[in-house]
mmCIF file of C-alpha atoms in Angstrom:
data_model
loop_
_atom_site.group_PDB
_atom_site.id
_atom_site.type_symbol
_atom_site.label_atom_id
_atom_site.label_comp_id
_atom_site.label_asym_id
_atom_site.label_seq_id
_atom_site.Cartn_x
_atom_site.Cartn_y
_atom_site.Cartn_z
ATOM 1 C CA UNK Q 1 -15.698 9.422 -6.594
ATOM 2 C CA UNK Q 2 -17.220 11.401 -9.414
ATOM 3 C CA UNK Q 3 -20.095 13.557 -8.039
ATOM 4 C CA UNK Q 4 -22.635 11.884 -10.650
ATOM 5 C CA UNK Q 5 -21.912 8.864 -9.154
ATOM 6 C CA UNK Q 6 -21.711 9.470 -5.462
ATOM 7 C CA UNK Q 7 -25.255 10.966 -6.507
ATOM 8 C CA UNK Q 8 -26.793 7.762 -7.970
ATOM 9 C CA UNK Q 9 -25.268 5.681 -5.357
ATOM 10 C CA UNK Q 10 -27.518 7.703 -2.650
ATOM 11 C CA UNK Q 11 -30.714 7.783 -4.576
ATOM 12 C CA UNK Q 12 -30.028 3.514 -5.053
ATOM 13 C CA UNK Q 13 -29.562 3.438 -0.897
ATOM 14 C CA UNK Q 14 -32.456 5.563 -0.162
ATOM 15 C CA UNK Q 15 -34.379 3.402 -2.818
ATOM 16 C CA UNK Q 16 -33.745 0.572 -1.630
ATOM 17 C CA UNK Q 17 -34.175 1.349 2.137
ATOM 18 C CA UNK Q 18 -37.712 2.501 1.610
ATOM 19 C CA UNK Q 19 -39.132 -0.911 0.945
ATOM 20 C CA UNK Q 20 -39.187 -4.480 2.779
ATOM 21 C CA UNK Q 21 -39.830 -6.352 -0.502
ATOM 22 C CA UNK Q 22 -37.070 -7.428 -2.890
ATOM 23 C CA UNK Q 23 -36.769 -4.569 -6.198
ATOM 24 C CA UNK Q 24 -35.669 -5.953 -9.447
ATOM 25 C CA UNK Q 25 -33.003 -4.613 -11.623
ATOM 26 C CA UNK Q 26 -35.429 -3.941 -14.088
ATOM 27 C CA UNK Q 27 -37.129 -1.446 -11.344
ATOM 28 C CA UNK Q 28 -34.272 -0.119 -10.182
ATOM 29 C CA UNK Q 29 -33.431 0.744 -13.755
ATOM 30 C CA UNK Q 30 -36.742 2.219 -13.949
ATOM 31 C CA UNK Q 31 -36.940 4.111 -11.171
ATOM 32 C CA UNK Q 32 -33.222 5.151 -9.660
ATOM 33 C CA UNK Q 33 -32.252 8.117 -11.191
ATOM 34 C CA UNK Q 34 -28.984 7.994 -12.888
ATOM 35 C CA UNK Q 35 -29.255 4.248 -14.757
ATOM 36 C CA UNK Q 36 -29.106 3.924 -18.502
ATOM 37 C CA UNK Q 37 -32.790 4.555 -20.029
ATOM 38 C CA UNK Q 38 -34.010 1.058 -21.469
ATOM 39 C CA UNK Q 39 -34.160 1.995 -25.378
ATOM 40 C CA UNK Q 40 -34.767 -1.793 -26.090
ATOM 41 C CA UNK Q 41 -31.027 -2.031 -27.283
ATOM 42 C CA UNK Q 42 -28.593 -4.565 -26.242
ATOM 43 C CA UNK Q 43 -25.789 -1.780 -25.769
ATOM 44 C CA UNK Q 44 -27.793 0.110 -23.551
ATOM 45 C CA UNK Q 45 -28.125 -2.910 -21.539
ATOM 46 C CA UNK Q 46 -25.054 -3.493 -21.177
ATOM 47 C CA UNK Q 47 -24.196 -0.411 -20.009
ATOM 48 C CA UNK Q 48 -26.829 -0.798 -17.289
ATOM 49 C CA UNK Q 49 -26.006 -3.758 -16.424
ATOM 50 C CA UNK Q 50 -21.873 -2.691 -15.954
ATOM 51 C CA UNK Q 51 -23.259 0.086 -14.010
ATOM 52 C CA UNK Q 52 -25.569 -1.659 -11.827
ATOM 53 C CA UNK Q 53 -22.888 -4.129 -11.034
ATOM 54 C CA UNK Q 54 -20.503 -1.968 -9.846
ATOM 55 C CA UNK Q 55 -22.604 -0.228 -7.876
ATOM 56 C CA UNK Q 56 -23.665 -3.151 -5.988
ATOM 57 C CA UNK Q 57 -19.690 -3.806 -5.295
ATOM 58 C CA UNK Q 58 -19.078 -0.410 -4.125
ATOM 59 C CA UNK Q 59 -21.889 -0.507 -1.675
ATOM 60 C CA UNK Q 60 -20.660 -3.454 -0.129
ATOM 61 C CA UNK Q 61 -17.332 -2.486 0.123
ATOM 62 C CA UNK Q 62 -18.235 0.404 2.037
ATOM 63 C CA UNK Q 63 -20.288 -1.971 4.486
ATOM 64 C CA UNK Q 64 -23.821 -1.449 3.183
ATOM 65 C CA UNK Q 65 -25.585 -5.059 4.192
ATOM 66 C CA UNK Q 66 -26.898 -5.021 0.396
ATOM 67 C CA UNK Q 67 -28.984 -8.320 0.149
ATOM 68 C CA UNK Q 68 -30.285 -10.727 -2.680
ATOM 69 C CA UNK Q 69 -33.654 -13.058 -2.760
ATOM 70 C CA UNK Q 70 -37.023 -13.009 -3.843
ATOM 71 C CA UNK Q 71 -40.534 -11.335 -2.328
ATOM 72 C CA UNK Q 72 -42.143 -14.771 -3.164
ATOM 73 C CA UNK Q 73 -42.232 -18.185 -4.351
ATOM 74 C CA UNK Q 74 -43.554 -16.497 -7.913
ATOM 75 C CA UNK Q 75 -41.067 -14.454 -8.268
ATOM 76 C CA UNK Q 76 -38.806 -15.014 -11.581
ATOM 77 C CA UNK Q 77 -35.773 -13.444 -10.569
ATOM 78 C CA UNK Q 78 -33.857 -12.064 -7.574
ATOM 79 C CA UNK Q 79 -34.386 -8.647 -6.263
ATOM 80 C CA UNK Q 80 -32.456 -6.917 -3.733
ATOM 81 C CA UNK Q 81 -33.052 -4.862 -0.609
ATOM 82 C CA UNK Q 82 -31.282 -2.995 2.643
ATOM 83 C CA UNK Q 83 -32.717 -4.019 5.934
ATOM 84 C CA UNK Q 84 -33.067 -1.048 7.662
ATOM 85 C CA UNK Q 85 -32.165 -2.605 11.119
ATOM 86 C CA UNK Q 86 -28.732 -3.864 9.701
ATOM 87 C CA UNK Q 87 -28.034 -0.397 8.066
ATOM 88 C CA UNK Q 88 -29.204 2.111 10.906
ATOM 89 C CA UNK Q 89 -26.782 3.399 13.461
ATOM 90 C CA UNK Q 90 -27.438 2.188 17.358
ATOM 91 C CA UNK Q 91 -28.596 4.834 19.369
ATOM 92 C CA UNK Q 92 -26.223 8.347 19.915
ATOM 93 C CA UNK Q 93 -25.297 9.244 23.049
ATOM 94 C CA UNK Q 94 -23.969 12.439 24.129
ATOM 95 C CA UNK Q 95 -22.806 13.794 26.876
ATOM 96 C CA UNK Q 96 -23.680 18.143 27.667
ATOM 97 C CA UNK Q 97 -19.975 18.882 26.904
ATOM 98 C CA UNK Q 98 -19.560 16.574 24.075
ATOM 99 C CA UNK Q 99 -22.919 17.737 22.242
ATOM 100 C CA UNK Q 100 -21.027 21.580 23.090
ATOM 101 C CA UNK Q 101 -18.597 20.358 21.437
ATOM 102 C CA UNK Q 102 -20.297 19.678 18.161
ATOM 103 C CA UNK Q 103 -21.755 23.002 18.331
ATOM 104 C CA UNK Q 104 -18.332 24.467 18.613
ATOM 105 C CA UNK Q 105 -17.324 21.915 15.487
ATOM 106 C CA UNK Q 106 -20.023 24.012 13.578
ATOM 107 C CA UNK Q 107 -19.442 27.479 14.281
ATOM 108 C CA UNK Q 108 -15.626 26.730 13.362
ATOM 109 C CA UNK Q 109 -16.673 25.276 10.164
ATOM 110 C CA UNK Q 110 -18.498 28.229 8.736
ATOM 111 C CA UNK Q 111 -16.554 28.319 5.475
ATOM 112 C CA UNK Q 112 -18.442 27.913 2.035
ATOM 113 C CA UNK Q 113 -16.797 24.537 1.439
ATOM 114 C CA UNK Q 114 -17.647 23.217 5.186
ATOM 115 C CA UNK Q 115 -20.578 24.341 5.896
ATOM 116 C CA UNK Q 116 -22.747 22.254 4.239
ATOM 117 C CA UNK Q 117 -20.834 19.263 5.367
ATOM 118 C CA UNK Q 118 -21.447 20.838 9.149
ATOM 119 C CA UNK Q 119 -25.168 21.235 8.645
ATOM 120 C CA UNK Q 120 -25.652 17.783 7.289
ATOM 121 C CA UNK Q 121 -24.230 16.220 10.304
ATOM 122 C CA UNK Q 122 -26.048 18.994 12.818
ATOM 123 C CA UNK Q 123 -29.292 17.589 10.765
ATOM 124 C CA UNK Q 124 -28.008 14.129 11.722
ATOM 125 C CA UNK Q 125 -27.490 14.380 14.988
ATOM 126 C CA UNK Q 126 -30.697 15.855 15.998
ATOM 127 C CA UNK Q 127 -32.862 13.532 14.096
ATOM 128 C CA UNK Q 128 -31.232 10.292 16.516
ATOM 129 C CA UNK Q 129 -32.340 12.624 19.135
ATOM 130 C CA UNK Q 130 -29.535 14.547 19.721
ATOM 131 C CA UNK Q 131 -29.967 18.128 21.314
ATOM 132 C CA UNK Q 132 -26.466 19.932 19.567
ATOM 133 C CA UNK Q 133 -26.461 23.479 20.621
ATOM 134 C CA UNK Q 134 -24.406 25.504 18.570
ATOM 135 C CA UNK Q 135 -25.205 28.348 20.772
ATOM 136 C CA UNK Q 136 -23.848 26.931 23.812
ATOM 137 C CA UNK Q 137 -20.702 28.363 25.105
ATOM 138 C CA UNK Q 138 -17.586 26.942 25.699
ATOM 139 C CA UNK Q 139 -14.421 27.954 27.490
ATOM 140 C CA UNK Q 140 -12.258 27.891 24.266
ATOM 141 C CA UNK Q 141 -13.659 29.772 21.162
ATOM 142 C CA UNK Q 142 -11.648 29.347 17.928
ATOM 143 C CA UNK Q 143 -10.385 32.609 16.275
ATOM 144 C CA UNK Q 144 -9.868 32.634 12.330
ATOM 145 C CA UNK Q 145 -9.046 35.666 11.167
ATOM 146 C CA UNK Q 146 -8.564 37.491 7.804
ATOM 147 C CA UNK Q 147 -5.439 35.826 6.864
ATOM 148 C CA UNK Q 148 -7.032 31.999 6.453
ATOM 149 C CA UNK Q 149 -8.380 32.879 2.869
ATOM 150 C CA UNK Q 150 -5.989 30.266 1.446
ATOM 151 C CA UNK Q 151 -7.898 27.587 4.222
ATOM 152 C CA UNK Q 152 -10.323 26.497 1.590
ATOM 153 C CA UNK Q 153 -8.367 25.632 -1.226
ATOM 154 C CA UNK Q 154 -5.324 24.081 0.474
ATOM 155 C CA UNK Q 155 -7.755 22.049 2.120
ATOM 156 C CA UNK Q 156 -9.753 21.090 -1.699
ATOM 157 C CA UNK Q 157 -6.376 20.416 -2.830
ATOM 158 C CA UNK Q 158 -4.823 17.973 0.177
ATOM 159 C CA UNK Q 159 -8.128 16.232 0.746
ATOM 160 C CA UNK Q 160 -8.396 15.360 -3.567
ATOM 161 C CA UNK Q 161 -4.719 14.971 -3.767
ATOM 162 C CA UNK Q 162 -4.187 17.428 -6.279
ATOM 163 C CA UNK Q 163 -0.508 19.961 -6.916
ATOM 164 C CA UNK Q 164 -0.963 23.361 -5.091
ATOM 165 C CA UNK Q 165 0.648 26.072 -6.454
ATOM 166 C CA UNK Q 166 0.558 29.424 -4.678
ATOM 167 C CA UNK Q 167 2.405 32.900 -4.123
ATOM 168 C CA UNK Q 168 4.250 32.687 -0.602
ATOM 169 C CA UNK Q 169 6.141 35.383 1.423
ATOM 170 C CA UNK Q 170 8.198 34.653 4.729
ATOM 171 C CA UNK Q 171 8.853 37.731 6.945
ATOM 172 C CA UNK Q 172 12.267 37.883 5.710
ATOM 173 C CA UNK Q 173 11.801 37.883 2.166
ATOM 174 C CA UNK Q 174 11.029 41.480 0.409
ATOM 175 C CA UNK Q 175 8.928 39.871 -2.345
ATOM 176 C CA UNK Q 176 6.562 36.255 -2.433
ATOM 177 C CA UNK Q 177 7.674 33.277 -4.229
ATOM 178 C CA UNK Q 178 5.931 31.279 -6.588
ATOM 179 C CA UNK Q 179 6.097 27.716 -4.911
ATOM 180 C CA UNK Q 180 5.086 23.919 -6.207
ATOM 181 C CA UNK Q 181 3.648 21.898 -3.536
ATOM 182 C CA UNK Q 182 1.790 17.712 -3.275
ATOM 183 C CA UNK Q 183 -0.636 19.102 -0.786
ATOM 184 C CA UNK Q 184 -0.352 16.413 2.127
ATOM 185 C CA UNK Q 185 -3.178 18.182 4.257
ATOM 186 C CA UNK Q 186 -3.773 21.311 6.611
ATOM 187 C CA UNK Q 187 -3.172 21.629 10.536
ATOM 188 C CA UNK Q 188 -3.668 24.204 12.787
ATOM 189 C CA UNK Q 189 -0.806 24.090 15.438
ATOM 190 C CA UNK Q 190 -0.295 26.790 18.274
ATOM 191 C CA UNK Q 191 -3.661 29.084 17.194
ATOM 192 C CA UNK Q 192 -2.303 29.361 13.055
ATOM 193 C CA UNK Q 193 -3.134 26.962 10.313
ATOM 194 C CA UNK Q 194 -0.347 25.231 8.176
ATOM 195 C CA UNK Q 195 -0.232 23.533 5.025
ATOM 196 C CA UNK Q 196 2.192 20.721 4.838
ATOM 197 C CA UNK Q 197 3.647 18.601 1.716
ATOM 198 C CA UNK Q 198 6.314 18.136 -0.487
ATOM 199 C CA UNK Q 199 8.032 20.946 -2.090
ATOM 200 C CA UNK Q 200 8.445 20.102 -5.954
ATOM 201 C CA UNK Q 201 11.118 22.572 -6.654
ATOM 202 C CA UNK Q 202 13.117 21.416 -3.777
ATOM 203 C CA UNK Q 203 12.253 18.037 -3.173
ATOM 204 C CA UNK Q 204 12.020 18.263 0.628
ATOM 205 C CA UNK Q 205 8.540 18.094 2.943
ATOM 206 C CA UNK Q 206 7.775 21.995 3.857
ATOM 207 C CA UNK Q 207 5.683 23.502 6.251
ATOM 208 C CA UNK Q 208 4.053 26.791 4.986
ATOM 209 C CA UNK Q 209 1.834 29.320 6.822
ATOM 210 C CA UNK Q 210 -1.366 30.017 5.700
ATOM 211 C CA UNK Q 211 -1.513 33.580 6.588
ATOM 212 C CA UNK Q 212 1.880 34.313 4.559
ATOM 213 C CA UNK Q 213 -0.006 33.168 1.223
ATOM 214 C CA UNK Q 214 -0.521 35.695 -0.743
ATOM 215 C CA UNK Q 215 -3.320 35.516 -3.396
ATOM 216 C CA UNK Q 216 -5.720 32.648 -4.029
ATOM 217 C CA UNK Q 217 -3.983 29.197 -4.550
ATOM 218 C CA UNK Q 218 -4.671 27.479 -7.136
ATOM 219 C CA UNK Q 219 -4.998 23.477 -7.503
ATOM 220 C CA UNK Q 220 -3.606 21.961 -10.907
ATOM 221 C CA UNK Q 221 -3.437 18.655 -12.288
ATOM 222 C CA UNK Q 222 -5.651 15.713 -11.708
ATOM 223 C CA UNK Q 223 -6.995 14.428 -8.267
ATOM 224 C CA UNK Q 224 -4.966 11.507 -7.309
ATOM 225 C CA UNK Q 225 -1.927 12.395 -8.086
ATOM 226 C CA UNK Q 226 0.043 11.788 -4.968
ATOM 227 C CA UNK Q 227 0.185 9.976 -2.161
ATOM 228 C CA UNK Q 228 0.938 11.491 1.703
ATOM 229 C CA UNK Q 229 3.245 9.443 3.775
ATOM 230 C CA UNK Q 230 1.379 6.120 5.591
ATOM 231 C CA UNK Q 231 2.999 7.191 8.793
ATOM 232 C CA UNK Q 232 2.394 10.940 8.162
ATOM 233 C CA UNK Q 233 1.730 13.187 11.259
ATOM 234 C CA UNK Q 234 0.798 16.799 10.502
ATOM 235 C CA UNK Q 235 1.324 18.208 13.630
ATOM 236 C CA UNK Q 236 4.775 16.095 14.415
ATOM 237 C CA UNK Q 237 5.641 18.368 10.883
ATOM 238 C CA UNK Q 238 4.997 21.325 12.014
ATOM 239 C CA UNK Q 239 6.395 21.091 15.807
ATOM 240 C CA UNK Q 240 9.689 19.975 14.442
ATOM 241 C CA UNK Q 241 9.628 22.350 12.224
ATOM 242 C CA UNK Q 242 8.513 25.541 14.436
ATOM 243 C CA UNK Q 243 11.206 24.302 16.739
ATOM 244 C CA UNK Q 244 14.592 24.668 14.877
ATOM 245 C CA UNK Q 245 14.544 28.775 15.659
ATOM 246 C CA UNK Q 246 15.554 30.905 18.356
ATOM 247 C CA UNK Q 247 13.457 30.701 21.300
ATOM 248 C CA UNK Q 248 12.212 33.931 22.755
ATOM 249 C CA UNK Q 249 10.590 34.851 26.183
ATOM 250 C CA UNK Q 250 7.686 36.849 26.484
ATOM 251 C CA UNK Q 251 6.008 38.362 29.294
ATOM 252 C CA UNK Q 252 2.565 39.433 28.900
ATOM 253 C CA UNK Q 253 -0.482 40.517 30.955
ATOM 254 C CA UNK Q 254 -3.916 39.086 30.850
ATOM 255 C CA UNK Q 255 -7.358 40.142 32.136
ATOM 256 C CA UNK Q 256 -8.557 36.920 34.437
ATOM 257 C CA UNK Q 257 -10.665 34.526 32.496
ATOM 258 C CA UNK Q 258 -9.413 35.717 29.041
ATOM 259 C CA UNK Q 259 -6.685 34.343 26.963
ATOM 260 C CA UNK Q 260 -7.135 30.946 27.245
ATOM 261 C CA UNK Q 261 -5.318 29.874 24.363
ATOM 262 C CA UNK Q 262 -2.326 31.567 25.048
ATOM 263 C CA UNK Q 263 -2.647 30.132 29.050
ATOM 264 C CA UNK Q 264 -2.570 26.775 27.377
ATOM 265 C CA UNK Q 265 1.218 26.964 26.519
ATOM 266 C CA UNK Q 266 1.955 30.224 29.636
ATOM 267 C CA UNK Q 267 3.601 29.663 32.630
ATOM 268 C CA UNK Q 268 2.022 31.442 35.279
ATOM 269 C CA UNK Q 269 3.980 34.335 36.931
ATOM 270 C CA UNK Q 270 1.354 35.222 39.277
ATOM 271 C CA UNK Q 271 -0.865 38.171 39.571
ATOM 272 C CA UNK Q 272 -0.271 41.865 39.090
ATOM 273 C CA UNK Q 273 -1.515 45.266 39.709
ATOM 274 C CA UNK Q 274 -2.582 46.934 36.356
ATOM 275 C CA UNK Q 275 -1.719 50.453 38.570
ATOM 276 C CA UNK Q 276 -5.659 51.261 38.961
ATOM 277 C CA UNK Q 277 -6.677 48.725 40.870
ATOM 278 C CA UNK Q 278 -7.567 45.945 38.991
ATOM 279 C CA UNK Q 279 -5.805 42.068 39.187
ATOM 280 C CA UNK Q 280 -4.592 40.646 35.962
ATOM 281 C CA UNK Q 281 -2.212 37.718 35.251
ATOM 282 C CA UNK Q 282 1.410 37.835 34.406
ATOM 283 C CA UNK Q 283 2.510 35.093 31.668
ATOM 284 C CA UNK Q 284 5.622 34.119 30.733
ATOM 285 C CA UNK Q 285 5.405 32.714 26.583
ATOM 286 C CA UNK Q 286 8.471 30.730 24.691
ATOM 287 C CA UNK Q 287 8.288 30.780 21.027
ATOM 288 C CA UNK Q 288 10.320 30.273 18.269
ATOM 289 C CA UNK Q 289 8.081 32.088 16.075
ATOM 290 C CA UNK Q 290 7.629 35.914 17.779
ATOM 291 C CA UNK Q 291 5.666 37.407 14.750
ATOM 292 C CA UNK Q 292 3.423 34.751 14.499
ATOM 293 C CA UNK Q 293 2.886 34.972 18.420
ATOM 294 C CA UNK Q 294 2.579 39.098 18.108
ATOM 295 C CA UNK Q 295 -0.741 37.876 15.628
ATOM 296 C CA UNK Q 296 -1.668 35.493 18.370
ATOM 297 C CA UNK Q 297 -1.971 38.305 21.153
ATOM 298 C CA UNK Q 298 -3.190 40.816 18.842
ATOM 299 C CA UNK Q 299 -5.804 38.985 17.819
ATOM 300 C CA UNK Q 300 -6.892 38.637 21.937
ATOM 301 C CA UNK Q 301 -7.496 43.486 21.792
ATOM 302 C CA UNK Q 302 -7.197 44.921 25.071
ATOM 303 C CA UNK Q 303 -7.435 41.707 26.978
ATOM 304 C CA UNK Q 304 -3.939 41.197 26.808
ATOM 305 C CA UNK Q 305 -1.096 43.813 26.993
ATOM 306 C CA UNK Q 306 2.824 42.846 25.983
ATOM 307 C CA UNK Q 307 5.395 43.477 29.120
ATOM 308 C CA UNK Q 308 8.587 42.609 27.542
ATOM 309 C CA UNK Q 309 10.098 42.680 25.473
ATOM 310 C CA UNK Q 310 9.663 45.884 23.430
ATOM 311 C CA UNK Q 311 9.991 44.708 20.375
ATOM 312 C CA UNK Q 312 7.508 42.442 20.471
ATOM 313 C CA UNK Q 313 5.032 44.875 22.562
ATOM 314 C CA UNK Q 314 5.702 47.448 19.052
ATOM 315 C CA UNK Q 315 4.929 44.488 17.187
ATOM 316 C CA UNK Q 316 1.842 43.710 18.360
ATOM 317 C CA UNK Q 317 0.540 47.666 18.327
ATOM 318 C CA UNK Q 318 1.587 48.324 14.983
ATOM 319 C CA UNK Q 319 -0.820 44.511 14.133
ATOM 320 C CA UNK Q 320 -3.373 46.765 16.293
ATOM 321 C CA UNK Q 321 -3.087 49.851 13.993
ATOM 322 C CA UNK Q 322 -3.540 48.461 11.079
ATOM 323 C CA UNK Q 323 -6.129 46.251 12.086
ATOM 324 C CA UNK Q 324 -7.741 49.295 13.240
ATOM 325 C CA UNK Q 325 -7.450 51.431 10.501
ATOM 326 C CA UNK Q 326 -9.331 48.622 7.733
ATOM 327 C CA UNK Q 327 -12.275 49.218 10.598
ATOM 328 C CA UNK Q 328 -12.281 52.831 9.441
ATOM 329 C CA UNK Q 329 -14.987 53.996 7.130
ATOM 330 C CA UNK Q 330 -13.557 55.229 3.733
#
């Protein structure tokens, strides 16, 4: 829906919300922003009246009890109205964890695209008396780091069905590639983000890191364009896919009460002596993905230290190094 029109469609519903009588065309023409001026010509009516028509249609497909009828017996034509008590939402309950969970909702959705969309429902909530504290801590926080720029667009580009094209390097490949993609939407799956839709160039469904983009991606072509599969499960995509490597074992060690993402998918080895006195956990990981688990555990610092195997602990030190060095003061 075109952004002029999504905008008269609110200021018609808020218009039309604010009263108990009946409102006329006529006033609605003259007072909802967004309607053809009256000039006193008959195409300008017309175009009003188009307009006005299938505005009324689109409200009541999307379930907005839109009524007709008159104020009074005097009246010489039919006006129309929302009832408020068909149109308002019964009251929200919450429960402590579930309004924590909202406030975790919002602190994950701090992009520029998000946010606002986050702060409309936090304004939402608390005005049916909801008490959403985004402040509230939770046993899981979620980590995005530095290599989710491409989040944003991928995620313009699947939700208005537009082509994706973007600059994307696997670890084995010295140089990126220039791929062609029918964005079907973007998952996160095992602590990374994934985009997933249909290759153009080699007609196959693909599954494609977001942290190997490189560059800005760029949406091309008109909204619409495509349609995702009806029985399409993003994260069913990227599990199968994920799954076809090698599986590796990984030992690590964890301070207690830290790491809970990577507990989530652990088995438990019991604890250990960290050889000064203190307890941590031993935790055995499978993946079929070892450099995107070395990100995982890097991105969890001294909380968690690699056992075996070696490569994998160098792996995760040299993510460490650099990491530290951009921290470094020119």
């Amino acid at each position: 829906m075109a952004a002029k029109r999504a905008e008269r469609l609110v200021n018609l519903v808020i218009a039309l919300l604010s009263t108990r009588q009946y409102v006329t065309a006529a006033r609605i023409r003259a007072t909802v922003p967004g309607y053809e001026a009256d000039d006193g010509t008959d195409r300008a009516d017309e175009a009003f009246k188009r307009m006005f028509e299938r505005d009324k249609a689109e409200l009541r497909e999307m379930g907005v009890p839109l009524e007709t009828g008159r104020t009074s017996v005097f009246d010489t034509e039919d006006g129309y109205r929302i009832a408020r008590a068909d149109y308002e939402l019964p009251e929200i309950h919450l429960t402590g964890e579930e309004a924590a969970a909202v406030g975790l909702a919002l602190r994950l959705w701090e992009s520029a695209q998000l946010a606002g969309a986050a702060q409309s429902a936090l304004v939402k909530l608390r005005a049916a008396g909801v008490d959403v504290d985004s402040a509230r801590s939770l046993p899981i926080k979620p980590r995005l780091d530095r290599g989710e720029a491409a989040f944003e667009p991928c995620y313009a580009a699947a939700r208005d069905r537009r082509r994706l094209q973007f600059d994307y390097q696997r670890p084995d490949e010295d140089t990126a590639v220039r791929r062609d993609v029918q964005p079907w939407g973007v998952v996160a799956w095992h602590g990374r983000w994934y985009l997933v839709g249909h290759d153009l160039d080699r007609q196959a469904p693909r599954v494609f890191r977001l942290s190997r983009v490189v560059g800005m991606p760029k949406a091309v072509g008109p909204a619409g364009a495509f349609e995702p599969p009806a029985d399409l499960d993003l994260t069913q995509v990227v599990a199968r896919q994920q799954g076809q490597g090698e599986e590796h074992l990984v030992v690590v060690r964890a301070r207690p009460g830290t790491a809970v993402g990577l507990r989530r998918h652990a088995t438990s080895l019991g604890p250990a002596d960290d050889g000064s006195g203190q307890v941590e956990d031993r935790l055995q990981l499978r993946t079929t993905e070892p450099w995107a688990l070395a990100d995982q555990i890097a991105a969890h610092g001294a909380d968690v230290v690699v056992e075996a195997p070696t490569s994998m602990r160098d792996a995760v030190v040299a993510r460490l190094t650099r990491l530290a060095a951009l921290e470094v003061p020119a």
